[in-house]
Protein backbone atom coordinates (compact mmCIF):
# COMPACT_ATOMS: atom_id res chain seq x y z
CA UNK A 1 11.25 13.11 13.14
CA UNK A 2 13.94 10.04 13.57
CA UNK A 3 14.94 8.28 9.88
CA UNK A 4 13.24 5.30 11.46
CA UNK A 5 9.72 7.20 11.98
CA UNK A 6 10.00 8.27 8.58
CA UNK A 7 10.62 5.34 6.71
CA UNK A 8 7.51 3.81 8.55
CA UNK A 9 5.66 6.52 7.69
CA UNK A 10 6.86 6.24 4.03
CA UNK A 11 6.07 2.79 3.97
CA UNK A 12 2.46 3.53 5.64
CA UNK A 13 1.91 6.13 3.29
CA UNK A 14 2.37 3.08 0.33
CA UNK A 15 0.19 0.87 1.45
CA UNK A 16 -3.06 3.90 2.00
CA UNK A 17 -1.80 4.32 -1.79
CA UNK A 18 -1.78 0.77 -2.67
CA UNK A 19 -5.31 0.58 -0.96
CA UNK A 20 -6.88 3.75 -2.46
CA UNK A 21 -5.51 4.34 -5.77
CA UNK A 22 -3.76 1.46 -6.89
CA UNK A 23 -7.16 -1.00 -5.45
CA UNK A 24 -3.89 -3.55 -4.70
CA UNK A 25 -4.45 -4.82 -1.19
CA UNK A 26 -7.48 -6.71 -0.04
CA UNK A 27 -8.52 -5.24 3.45
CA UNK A 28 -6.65 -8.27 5.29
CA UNK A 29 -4.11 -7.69 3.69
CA UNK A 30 -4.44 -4.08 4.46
CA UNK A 31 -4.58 -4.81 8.41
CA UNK A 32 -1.23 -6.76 8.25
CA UNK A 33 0.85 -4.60 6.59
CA UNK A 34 -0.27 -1.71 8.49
CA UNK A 35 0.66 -3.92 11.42
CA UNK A 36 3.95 -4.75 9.89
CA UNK A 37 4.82 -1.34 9.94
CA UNK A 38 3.97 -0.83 14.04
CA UNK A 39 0.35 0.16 14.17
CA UNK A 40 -1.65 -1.38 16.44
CA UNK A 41 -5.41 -3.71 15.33
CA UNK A 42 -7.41 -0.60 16.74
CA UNK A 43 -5.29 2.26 14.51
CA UNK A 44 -5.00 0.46 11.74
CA UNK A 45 -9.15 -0.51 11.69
CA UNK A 46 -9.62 3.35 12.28
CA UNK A 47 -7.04 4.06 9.36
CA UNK A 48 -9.15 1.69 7.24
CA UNK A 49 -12.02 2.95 7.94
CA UNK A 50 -11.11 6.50 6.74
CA UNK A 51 -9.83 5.20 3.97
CA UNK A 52 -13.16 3.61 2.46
CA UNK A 53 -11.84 2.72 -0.94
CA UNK A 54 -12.76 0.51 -3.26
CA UNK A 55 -10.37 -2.57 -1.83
CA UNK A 56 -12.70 -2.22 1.07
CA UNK A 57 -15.86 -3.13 -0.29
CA UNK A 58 -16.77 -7.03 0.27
CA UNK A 59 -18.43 -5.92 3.91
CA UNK A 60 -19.69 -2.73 2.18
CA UNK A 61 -23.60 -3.93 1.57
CA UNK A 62 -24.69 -2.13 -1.58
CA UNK A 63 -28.86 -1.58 -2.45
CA UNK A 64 -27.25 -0.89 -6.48
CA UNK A 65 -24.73 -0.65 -8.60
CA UNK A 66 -24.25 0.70 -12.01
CA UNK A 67 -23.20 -0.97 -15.02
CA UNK A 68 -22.34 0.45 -18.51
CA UNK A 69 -22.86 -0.65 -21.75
CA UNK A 70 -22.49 -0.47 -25.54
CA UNK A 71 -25.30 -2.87 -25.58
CA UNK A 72 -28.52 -1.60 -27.24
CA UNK A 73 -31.83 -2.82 -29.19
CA UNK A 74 -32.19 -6.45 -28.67
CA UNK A 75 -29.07 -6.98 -27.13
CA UNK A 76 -29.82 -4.60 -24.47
CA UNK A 77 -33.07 -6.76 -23.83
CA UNK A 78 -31.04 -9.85 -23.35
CA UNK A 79 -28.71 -8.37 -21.16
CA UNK A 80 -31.86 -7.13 -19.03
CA UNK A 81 -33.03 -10.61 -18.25
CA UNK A 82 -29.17 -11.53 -16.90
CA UNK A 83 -29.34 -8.49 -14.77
CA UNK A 84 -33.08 -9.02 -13.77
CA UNK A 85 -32.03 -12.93 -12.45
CA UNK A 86 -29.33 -11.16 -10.32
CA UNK A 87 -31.65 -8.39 -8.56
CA UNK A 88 -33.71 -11.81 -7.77
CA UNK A 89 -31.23 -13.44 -6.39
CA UNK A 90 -29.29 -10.80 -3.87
CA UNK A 91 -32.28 -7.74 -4.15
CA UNK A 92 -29.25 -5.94 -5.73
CA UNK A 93 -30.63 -3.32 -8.32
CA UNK A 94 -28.36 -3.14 -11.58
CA UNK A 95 -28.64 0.30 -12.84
CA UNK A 96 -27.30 0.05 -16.66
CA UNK A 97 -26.08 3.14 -18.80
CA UNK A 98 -25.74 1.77 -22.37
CA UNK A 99 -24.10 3.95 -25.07
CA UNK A 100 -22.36 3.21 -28.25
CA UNK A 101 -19.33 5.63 -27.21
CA UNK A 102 -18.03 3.43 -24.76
CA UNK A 103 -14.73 4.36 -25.39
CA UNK A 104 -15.12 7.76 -24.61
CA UNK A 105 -17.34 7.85 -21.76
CA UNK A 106 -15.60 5.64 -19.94
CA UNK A 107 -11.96 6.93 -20.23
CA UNK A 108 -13.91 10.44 -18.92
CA UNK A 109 -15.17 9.07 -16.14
CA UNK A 110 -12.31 7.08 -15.37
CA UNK A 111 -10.00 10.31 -15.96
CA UNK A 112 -12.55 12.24 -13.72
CA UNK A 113 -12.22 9.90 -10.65
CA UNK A 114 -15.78 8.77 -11.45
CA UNK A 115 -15.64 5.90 -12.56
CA UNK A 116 -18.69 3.18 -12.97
CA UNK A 117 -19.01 0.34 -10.24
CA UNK A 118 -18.72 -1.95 -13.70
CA UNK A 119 -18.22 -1.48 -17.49
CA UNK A 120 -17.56 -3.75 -20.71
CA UNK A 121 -14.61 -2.91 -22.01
CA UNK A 122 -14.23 -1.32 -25.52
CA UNK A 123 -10.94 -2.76 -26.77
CA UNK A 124 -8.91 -5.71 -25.56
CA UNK A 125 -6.38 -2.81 -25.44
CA UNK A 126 -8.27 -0.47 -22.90
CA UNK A 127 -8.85 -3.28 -20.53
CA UNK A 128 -5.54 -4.12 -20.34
CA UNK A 129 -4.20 -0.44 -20.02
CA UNK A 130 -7.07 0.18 -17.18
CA UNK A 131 -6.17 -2.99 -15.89
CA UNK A 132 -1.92 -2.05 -15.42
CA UNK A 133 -3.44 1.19 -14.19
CA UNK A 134 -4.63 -0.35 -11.00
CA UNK A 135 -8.22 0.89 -12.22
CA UNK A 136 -9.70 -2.86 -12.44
CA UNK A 137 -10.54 -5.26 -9.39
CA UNK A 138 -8.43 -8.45 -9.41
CA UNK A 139 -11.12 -11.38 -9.98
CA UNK A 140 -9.39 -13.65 -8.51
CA UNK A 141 -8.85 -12.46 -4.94
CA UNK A 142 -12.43 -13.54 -4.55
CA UNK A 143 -13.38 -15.71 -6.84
CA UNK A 144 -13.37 -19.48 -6.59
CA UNK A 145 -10.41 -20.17 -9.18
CA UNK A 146 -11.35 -24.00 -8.48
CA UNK A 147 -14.64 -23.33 -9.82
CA UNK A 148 -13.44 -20.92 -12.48
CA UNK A 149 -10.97 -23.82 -14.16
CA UNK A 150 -13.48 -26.32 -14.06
CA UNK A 151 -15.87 -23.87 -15.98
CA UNK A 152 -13.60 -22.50 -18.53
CA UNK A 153 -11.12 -23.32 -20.78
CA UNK A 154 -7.40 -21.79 -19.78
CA UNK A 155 -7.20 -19.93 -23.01
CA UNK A 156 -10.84 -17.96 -21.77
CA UNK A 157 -8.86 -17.74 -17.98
CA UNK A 158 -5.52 -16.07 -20.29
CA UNK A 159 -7.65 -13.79 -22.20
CA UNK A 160 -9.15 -12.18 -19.08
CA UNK A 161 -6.19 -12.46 -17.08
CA UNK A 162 -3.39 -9.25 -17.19
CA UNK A 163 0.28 -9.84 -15.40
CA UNK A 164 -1.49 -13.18 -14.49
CA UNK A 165 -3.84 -12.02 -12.26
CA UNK A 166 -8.11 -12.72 -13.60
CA UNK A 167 -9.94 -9.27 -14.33
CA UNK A 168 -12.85 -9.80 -16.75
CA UNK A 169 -16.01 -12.38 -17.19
CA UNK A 170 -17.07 -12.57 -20.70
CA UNK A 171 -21.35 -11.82 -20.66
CA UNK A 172 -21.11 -13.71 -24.51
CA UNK A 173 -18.79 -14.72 -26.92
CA UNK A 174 -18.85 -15.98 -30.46
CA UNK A 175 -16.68 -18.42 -32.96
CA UNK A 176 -15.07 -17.53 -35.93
CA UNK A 177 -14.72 -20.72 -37.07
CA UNK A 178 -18.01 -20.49 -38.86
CA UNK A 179 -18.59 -20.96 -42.91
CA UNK A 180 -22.12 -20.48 -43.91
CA UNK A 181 -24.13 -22.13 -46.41
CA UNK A 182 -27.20 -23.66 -47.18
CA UNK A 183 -27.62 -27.59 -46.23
CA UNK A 184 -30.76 -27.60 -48.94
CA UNK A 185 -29.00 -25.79 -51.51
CA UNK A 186 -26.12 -28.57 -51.15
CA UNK A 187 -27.79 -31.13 -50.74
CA UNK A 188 -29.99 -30.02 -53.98
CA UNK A 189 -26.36 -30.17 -55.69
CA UNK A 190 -24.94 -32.51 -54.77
CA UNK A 191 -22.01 -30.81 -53.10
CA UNK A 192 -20.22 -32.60 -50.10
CA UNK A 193 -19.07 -30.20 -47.36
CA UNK A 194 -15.29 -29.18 -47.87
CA UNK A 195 -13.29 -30.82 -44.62
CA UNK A 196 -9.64 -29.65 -45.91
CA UNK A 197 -8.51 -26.55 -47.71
CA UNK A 198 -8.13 -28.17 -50.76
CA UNK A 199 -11.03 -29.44 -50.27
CA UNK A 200 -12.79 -25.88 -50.30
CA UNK A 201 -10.94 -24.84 -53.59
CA UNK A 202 -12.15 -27.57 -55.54
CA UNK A 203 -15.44 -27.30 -54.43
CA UNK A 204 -14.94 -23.38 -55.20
CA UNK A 205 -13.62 -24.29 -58.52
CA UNK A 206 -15.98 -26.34 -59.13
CA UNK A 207 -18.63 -24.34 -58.87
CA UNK A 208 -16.70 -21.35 -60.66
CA UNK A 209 -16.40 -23.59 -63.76
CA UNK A 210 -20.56 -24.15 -64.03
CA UNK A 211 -21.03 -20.87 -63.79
CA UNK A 212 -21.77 -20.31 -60.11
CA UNK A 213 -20.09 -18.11 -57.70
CA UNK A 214 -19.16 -20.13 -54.77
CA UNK A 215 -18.08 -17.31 -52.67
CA UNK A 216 -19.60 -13.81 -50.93
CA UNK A 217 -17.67 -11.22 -49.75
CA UNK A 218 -18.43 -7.98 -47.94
CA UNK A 219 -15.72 -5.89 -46.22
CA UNK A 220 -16.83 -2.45 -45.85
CA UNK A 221 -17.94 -1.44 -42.52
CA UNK A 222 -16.91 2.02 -42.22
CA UNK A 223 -14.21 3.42 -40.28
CA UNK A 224 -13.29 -0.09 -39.72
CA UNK A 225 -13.98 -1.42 -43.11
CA UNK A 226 -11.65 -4.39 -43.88
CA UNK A 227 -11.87 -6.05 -40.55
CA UNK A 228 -13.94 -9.06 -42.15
CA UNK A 229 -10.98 -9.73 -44.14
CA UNK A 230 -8.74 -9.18 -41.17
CA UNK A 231 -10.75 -12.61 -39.74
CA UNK A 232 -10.32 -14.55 -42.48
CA UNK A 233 -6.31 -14.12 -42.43
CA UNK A 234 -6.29 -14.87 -38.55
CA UNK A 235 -8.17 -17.94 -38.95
CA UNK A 236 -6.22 -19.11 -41.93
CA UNK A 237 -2.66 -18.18 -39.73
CA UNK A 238 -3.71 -20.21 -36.73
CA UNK A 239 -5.43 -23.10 -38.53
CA UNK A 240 -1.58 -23.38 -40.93
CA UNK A 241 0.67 -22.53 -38.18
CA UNK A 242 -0.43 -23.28 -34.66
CA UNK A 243 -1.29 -21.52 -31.60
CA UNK A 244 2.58 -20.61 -30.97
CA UNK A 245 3.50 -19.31 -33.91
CA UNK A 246 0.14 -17.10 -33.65
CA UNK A 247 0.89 -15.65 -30.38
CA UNK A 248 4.72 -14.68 -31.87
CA UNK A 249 2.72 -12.98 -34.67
CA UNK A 250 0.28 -11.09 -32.42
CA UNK A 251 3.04 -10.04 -30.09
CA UNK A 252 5.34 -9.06 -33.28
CA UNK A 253 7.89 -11.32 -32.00
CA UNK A 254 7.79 -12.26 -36.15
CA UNK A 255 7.83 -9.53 -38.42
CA UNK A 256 5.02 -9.01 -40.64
CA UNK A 257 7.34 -9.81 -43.71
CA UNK A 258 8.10 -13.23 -42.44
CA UNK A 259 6.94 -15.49 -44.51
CA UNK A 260 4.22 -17.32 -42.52
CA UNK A 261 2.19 -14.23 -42.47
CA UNK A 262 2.53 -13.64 -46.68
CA UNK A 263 1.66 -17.12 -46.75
CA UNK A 264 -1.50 -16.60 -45.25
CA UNK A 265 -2.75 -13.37 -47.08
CA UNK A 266 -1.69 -15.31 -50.10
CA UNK A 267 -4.17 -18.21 -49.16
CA UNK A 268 -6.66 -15.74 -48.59
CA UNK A 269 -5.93 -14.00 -51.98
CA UNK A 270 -6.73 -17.88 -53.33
CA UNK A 271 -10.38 -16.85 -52.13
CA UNK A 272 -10.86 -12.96 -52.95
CA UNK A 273 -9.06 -13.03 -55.91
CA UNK A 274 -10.72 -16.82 -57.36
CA UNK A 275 -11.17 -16.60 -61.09
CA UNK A 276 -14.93 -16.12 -60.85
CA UNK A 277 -15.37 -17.02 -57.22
CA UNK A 278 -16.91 -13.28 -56.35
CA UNK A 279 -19.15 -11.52 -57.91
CA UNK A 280 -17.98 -8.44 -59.06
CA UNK A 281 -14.76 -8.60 -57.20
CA UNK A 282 -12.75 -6.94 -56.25
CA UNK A 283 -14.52 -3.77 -56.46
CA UNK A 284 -17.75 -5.40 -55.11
CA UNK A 285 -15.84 -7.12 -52.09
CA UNK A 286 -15.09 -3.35 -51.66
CA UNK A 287 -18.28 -1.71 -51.30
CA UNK A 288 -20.54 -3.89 -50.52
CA UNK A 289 -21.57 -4.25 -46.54
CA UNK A 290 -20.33 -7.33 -44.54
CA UNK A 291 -23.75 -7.82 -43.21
CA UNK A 292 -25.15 -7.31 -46.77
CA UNK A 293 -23.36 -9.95 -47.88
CA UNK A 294 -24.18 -12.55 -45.53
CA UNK A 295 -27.41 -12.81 -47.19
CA UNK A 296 -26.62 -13.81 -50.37
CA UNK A 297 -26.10 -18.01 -50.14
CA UNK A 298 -29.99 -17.43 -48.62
CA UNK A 299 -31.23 -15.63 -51.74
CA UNK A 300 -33.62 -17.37 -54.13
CA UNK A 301 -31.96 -18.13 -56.19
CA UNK A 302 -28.70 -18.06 -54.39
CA UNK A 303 -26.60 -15.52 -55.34
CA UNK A 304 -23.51 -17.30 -53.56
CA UNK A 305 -23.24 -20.37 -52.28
CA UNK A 306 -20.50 -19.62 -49.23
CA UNK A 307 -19.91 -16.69 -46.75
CA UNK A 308 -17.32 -16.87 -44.07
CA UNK A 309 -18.17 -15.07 -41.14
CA UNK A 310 -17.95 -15.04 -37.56
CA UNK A 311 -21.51 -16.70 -35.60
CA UNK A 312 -22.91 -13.50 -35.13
CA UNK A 313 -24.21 -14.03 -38.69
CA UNK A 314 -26.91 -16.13 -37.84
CA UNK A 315 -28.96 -12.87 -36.60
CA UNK A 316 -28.04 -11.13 -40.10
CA UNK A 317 -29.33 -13.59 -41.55
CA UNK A 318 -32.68 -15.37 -39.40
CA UNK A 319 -33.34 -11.61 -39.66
CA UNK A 320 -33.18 -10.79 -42.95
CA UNK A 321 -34.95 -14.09 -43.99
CA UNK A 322 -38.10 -14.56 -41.31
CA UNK A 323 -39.29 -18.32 -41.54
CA UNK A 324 -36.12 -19.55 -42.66
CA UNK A 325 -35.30 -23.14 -40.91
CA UNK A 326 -31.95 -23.69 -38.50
CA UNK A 327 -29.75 -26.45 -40.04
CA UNK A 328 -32.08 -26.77 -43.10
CA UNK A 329 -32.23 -23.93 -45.15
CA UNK A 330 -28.98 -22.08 -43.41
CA UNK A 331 -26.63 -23.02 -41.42
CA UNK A 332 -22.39 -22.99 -41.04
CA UNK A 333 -19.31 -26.02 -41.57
CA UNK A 334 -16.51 -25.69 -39.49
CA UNK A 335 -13.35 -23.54 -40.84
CA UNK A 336 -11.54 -26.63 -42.72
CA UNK A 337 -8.68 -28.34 -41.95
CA UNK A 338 -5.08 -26.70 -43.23
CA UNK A 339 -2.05 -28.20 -41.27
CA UNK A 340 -3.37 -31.29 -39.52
CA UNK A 341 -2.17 -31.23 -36.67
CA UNK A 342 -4.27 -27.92 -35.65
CA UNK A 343 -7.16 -29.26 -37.56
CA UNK A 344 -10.16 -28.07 -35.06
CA UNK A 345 -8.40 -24.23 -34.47
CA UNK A 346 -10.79 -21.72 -34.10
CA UNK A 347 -10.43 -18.10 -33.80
CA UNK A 348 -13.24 -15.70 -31.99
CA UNK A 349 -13.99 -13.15 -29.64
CA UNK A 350 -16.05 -12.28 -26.53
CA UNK A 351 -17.16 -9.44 -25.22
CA UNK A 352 -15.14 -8.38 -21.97
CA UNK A 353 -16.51 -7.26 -18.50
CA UNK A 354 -14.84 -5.60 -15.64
CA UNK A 355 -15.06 -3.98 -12.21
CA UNK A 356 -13.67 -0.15 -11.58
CA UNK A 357 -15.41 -0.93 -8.22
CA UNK A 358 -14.68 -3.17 -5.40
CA UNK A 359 -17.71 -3.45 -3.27
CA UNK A 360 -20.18 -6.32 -2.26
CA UNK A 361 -22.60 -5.44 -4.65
CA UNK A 362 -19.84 -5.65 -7.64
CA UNK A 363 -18.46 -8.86 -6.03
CA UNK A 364 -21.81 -10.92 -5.89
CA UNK A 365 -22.53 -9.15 -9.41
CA UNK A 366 -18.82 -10.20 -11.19
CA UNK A 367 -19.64 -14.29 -9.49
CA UNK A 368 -23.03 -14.20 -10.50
CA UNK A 369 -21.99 -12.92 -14.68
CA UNK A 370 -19.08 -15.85 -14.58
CA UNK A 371 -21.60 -18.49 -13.06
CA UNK A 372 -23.36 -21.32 -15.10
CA UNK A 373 -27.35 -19.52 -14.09
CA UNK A 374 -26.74 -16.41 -15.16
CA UNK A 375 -24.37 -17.37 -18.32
CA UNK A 376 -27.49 -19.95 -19.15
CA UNK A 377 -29.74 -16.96 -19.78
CA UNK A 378 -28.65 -15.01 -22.98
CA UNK A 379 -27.98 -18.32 -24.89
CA UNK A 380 -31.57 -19.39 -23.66
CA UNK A 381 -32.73 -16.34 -25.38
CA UNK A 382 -30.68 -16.65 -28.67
CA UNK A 383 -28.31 -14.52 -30.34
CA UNK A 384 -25.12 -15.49 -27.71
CA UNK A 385 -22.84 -18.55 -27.13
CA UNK A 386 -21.33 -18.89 -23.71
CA UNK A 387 -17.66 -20.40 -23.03
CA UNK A 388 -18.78 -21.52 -20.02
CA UNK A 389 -18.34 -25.54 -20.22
CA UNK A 390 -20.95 -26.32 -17.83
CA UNK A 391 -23.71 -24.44 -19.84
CA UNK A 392 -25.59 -27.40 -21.24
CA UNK A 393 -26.07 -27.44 -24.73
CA UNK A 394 -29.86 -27.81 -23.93
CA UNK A 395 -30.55 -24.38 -23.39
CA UNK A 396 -29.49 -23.07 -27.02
CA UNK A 397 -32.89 -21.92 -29.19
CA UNK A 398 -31.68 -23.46 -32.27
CA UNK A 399 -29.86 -26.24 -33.96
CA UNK A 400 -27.03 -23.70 -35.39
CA UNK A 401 -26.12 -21.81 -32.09
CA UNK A 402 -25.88 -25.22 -30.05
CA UNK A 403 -23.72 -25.80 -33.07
CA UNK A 404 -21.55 -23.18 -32.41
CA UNK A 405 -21.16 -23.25 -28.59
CA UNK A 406 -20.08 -26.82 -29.23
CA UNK A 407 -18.01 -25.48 -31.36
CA UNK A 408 -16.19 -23.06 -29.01
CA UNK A 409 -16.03 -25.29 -25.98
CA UNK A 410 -14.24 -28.16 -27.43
CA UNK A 411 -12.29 -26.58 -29.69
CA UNK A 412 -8.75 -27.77 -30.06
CA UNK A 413 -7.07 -25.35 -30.17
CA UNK A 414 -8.80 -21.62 -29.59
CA UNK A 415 -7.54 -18.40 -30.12
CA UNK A 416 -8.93 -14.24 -29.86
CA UNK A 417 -8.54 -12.80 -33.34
CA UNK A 418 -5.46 -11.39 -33.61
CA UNK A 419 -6.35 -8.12 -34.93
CA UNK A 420 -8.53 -7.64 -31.64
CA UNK A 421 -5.06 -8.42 -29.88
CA UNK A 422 -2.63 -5.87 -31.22
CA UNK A 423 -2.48 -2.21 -30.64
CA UNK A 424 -5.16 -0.28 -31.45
CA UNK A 425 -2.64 1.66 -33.94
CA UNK A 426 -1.64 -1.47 -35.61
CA UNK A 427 -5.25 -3.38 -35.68
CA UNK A 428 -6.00 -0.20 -37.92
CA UNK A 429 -3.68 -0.06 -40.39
CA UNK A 430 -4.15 -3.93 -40.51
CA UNK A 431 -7.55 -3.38 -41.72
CA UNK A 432 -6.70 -0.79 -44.24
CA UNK A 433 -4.01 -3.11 -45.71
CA UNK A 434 -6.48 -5.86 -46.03
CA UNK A 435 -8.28 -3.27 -48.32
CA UNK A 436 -5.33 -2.75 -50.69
CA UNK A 437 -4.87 -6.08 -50.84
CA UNK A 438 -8.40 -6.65 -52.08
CA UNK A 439 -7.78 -3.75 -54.55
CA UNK A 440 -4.40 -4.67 -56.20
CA UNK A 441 -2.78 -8.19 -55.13
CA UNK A 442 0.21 -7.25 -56.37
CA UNK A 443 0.97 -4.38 -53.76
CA UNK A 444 1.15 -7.89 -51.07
CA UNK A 445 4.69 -7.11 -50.00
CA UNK A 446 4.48 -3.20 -49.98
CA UNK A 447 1.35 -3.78 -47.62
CA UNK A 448 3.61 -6.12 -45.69
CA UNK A 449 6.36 -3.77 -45.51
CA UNK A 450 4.18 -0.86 -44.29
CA UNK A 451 2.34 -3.05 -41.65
CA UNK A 452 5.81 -3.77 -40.41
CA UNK A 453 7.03 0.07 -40.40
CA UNK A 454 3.82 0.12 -38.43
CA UNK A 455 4.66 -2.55 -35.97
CA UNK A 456 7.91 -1.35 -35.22
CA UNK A 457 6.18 2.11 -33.66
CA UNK A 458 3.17 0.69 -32.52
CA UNK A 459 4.50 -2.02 -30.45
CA UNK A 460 7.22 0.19 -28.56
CA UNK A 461 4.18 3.25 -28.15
């Protein structure tokens, strides 16, 4: 064969490769650079034909696709009514597998060539490494990105986008800007709602000098016990130092020694370690269940009279306490103000949704998750907050979760916790040096130190 054959037929070779396994090209683009290369409209169609792949699909029609899930129980039940609204709308039937192994199943059938048409994503981590894989259908070759930027914020458009290119819709998402309390119980008192950080530690002093513990605090969770406390140092990091210096941190482009992060563990020590602010503490703060302790402000008498926790609190705790009244006897302040000019930061998390599959059916599905009707639906029902802007604040069940969408939509500034940012490796050994923390404040810069020996292997894995 002449050099010049071959190189054409290396380059042809590439693009079936780019089309097949890397799910790169778009079928137009397909046709061109197959015609680039010397074959004519007819050959190429016929090539693209026997290649099928998923790059292919948008003129594939589809009767179903499959979608897995770690949602279960009630959540499961929400998520029904999303995917019910889309077999309405295109006679599309969503066939969900739900399992709390996500991880697992889904690297197997990834690894196995078997993948699902669509999946939420276990770990910001996983969906990026799927997503530099080639294993995730770029959003935005079909998408409306005109419509996408008028619905959602850029930092939502940054968190689902990987080598700037969109790959996930968020089904829900929640703040973690949230401080819960009881308007009654405050109002009973006397006490005025903290708006500054010094502002919270008088009132917690204040309350720790009558006798009262202003503060509960739950951080086991099992193998990922300490992650509550994990929040409440992201929060206070991006509410003292900004959105940049919180992206340097995430990124270790700052060690974990530098001083901004001791700075805010040592903040966060003001609250764990309060002269009477915790009952019990540390040891308590220890053992007891982060979901346990969300019910304690609610108890009668109050146990506590604060809990800092992310919005998904409000099931704990409408759960736990049946009757109990939205905005009257519960309900949550905004994380207050450290550095001024961030005042309004607010950290959170959503949960992340992807295609393996490019097909019609997974197109239509992906639009129809990011659009206002279907991300309308689970709010409608309670127990979600959508970042969707044009989701009108109508549609919330209660007082509180209106609260909190409002929160996250017009938040200043508005950042992922970091922990859910950072290797997997390093997220965990963040958590358990939250935990020693707890235990012994003065081990601060040994924890520091390790984190950073940590770092320096995790990041370069």
């Amino acid at each position: 064969m002449p050099i010049y054959d071959r190189q054409k037929r290396n380059q042809l070779d590439q693009i079936v490769e780019d089309f097949t396994v890397h799910h790169s090209l778009s079928r137009r683009e397909f046709m061109r650079r197959a015609g680039a290369v010397g074959l004519s409209m007819s050959a190429a169609a016929a090539l693209l034909a026997a290649c099928g792949g998923p790059s292919g699909g948008s003129t594939t029609k589809v009767t179903s696709i499959d979608v897995m899930t770690e949602y279960v129980d009630t959540e499961l039940v929400s998520f029904g009514a999303i995917n019910k609204a889309f077999t309405a709308k295109t006679g599309i039937q969503v066939k969900v597998e739900a399992t709390r192994d996500l991880l697992a199943v889904l690297t197997t059938r990834v690894r196995g060539g078997n993948p699902p048409d669509i999946a939420g994503m276990p770990s910001y981590t996983k969906f990026q490494s799927l997503a530099q894989q080639g294993k995730l259908v770029k959003l935005d070759s079909f998408f409306d990105m005109s419509q996408i930027h008028q619905n959602y914020n850029q930092s939502w458009i940054d968190f689902g986008s990987v080598n700037g290119n969109l790959y996930a819709v968020f089904p829900k998402a929640n703040s973690k800007g949230t401080i819960w309390y009881s308007p009654k119980q405050f109002q009973t008192e006397n006490l005025a709602i903290p708006k500054t950080w010094d502002d919270l530690i008088t009132l917690s002093n204040t309350l720790a000098s009558g006798g009262k513990f202003p503060w509960a605090l739950g951080v086991e969770s099992g193998a990922s016990s300490g992650w509550p406390a994990a929040d409440w140092v992201d929060q206070i990091y991006l509410s003292l130092n900004g959105p940049d210096m919180y992206d340097k941190w995430v990124a270790h482009k700052i060690p974990w020694t530098d001083p901004s992060v001791k700075n805010a563990f040592q903040m966060f020590g003001q609250i764990v370690h309060g002269n009477n602010y915790i009952n019990g503490a540390p040891q308590a703060v220890l053992a007891t269940n982060f979901q346990d302790a969300s019910y304690l402000p609610f108890d009668n008498p109050p146990k506590a009279y604060m809990y800092y926790l992310g919005d998904f609190a409000e099931g704990f705790i409408a759960k736990q306490f049946p009757g109990i009244q939205a905005n009257t006897d519960f309900g949550f302040f905004p994380f207050p103000t450290i550095t001024s000019q961030y005042a309004g930061a607010v950290t959170g998390g959503a949960d992340i949704m992807a295609a393996l599959k490019d097909n019609d059916g997974t197109r239509q599905y992906m639009q129809f998750i990011a659009s206002t009707e279907a991300q309308s639906i689970w709010p409608k029902l309670g127990g979600a907050t959508s970042v969707n802007k044009s989701v009108p604040l109508s549609v919330y069940s209660d007082p509180v979760s209106k609260a909190s969408a409002q929160q996250l939509t017009t938040a200043s500034v508005f950042k992922v916790g970091a922990d859910d940012l950072m290797p997997t490796a390093m997220e965990n050994a963040y958590w358990a040096g939250m935990l020693v923390f707890i235990g012994d404040p003065s081990k601060l810069d040994s924890v520091l130190s390790t984190l950073e020996s940590t770092a320096q292997q995790a990041y370069t894995a």
